[in-house]
Tab-separated table of C-alpha atoms in Angstrom:
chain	number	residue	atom	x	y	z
A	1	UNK	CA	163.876	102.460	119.603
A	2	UNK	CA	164.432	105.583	117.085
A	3	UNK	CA	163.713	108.288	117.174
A	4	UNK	CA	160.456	109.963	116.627
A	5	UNK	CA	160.083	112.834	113.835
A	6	UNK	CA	156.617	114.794	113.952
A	7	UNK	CA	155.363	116.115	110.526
A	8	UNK	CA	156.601	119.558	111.344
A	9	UNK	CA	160.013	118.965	112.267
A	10	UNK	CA	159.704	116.649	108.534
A	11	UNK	CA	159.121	119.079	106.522
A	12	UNK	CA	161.072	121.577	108.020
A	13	UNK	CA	164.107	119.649	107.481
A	14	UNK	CA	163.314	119.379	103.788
A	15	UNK	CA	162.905	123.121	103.454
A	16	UNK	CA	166.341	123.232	105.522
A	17	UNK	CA	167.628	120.899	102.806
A	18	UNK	CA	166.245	122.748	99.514
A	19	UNK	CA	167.724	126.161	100.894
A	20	UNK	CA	171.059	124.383	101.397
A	21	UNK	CA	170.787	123.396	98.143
A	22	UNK	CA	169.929	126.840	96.547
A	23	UNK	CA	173.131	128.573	98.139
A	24	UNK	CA	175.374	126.178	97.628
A	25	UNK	CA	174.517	124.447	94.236
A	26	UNK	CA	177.960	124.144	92.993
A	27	UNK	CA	179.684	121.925	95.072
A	28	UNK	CA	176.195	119.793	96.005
A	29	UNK	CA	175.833	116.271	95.334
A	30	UNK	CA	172.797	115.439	93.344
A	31	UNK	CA	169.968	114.974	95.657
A	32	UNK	CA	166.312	114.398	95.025
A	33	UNK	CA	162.809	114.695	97.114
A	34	UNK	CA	161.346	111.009	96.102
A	35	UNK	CA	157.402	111.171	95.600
A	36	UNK	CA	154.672	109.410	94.509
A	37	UNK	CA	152.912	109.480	91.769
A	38	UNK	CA	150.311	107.873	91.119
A	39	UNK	CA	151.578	104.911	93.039
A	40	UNK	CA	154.687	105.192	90.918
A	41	UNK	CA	157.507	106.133	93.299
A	42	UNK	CA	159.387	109.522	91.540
A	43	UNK	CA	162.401	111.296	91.972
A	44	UNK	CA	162.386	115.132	91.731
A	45	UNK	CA	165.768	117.146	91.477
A	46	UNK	CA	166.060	119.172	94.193
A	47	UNK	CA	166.977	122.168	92.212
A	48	UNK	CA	163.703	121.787	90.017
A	49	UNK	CA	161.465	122.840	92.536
A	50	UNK	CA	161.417	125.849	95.180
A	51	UNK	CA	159.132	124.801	98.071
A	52	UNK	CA	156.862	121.607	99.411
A	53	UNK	CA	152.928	122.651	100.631
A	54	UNK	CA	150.508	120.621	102.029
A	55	UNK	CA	147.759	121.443	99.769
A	56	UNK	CA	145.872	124.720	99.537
A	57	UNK	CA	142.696	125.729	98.037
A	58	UNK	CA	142.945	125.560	94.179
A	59	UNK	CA	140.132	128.247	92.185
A	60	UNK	CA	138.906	126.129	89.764
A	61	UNK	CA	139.515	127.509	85.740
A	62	UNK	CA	137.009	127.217	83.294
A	63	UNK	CA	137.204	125.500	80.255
A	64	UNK	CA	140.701	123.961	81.183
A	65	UNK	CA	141.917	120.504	80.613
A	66	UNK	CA	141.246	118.314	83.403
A	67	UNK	CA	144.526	118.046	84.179
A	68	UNK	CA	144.965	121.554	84.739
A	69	UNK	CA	143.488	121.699	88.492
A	70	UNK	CA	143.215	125.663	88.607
A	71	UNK	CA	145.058	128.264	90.890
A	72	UNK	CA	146.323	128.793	94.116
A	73	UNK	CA	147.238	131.767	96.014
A	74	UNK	CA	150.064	131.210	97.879
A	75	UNK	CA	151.741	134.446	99.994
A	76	UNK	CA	149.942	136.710	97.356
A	77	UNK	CA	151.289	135.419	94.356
A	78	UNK	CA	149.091	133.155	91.889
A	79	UNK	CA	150.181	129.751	90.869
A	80	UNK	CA	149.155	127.315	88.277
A	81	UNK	CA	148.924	124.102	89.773
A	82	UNK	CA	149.046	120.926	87.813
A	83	UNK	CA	147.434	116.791	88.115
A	84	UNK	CA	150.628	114.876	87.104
A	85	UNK	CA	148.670	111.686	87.847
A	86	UNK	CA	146.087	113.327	85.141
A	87	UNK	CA	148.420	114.525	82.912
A	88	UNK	CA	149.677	110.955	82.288
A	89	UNK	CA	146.983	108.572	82.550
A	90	UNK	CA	143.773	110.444	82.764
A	91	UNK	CA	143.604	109.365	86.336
A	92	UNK	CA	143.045	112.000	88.980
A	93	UNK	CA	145.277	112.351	91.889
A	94	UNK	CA	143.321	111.718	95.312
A	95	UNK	CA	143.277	114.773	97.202
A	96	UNK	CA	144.080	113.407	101.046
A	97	UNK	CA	145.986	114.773	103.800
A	98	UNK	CA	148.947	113.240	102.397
A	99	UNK	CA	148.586	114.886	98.892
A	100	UNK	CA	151.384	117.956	98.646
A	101	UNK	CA	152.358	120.740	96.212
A	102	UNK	CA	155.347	120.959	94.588
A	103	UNK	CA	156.522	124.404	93.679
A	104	UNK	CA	158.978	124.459	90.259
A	105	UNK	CA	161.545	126.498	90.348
A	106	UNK	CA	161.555	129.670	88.846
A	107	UNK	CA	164.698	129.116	87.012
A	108	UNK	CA	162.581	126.448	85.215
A	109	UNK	CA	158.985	128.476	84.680
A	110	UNK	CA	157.258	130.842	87.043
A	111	UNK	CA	154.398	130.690	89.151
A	112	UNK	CA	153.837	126.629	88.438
A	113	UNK	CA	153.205	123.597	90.605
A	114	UNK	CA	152.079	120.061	90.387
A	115	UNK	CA	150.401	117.568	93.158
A	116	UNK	CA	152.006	114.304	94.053
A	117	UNK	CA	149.827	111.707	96.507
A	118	UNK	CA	152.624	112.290	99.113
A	119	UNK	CA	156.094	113.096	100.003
A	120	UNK	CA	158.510	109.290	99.772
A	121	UNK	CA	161.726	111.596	101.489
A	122	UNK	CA	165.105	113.308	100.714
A	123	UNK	CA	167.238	110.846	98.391
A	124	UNK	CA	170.635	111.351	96.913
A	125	UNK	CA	172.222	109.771	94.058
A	126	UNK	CA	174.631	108.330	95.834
A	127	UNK	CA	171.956	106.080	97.431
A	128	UNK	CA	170.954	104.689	94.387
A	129	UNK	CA	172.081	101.996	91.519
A	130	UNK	CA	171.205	103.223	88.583
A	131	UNK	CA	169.540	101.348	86.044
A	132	UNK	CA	169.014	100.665	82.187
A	133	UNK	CA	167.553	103.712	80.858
A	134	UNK	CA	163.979	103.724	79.025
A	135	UNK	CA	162.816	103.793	76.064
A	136	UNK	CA	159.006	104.648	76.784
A	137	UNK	CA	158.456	108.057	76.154
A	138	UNK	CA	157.112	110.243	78.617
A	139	UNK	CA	156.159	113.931	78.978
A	140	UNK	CA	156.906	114.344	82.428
A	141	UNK	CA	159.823	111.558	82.719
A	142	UNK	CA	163.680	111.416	81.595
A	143	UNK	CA	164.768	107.947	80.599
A	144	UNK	CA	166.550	107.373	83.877
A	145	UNK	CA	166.043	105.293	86.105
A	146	UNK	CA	167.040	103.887	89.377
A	147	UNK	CA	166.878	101.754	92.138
A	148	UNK	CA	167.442	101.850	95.864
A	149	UNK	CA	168.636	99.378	98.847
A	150	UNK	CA	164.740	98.137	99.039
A	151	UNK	CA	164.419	97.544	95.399
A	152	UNK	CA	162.007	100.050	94.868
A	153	UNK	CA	162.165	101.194	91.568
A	154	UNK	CA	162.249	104.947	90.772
A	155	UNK	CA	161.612	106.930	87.680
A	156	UNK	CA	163.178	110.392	87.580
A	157	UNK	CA	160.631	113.681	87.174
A	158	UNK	CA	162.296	115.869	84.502
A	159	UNK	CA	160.275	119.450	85.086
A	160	UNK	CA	161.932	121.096	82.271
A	161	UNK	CA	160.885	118.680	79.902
A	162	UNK	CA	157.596	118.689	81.178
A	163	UNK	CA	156.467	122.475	80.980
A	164	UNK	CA	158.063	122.752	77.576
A	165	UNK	CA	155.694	119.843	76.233
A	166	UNK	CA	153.036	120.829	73.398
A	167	UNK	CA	150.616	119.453	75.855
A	168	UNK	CA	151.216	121.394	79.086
A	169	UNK	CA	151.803	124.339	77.367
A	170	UNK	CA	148.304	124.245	75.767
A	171	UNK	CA	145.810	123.403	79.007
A	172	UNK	CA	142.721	125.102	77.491
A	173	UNK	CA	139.833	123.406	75.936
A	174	UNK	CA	139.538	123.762	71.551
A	175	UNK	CA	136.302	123.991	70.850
């Protein structure tokens, strides 16, 4: 029988695996934490984000965008935190105790995260066939995509692209 692997020990060894990743980015294969989103299962560049969280409270913002969930204070520094799910298809996430954060990295934008519905695990590119790219536009999505030994299909999370969008950079209400 395998081996059992609590929670704790889980997400520790992703933490292990994003530090690895920030000292030694040079000679490291791509690898990505796969999510999902909305039901839609999403790969995340490792070096696009800084940190997992189960989720914290989030201080509502007035006359926001529902997308635009509010902030978080996490170690004494404020962070935006973002609905993906929202962002995309006006649907909200559901908050459960599967639901994480996902810091970006600050190489990217500062002080920023999003929620996915839950953590998939640690996939590299190696791992995976890649596919046809698409043509839909997205905000959120390159046009890769790709496909793994279960035939799960797997669109790729493209942050930069994201936070540089008209729309996320504008999440307050016009009157």
């Amino acid at each position: 029988m395998a081996d059992k692997i609590t929670l704790k020990d889980y997400q520790k060894s992703i933490l292990d695996k994003l530090e690895a990743v920030k000292t030694d980015t040079a000679n490291a294969p791509v690898s990505y934490l796969g999510v999902s989103i909305g039901g839609q299962s999403v790969l995340v560049d490792l070096l696009e984000i800084s940190e997992t969280l189960a989720m914290v409270d989030i201080q509502p913002i007035p006359l926001v965008k529902p997308w635009f969930l509010g902030v978080s204070n996490i170690r004494g520094v404020l962070y935006a935190i973002n609905d993906v799910m929202r962002l995309l298809d006006d649907k909200p996430t559901e908050i459960s105790s599967n639901t994480r954060m996902l810091l970006i990295n600050k190489s990217i934008i500062s002080n920023v995260g999003f929620v996915v519905d839950k953590l998939i695990g640690l996939r590299s590119a190696e791992s995976l066939k890649a596919l046809e790219d698409s043509t839909e536009e997205s905000l959120c999505f390159s046009s890769a995509r790709y496909e793994d030994e279960e035939k799960r299909l797997w669109a790729v999370m493209d942050c930069k692209k994201m936070v540089s969008s008209r729309v996320f950079e504008t999440p307050y209400v016009t009157v």
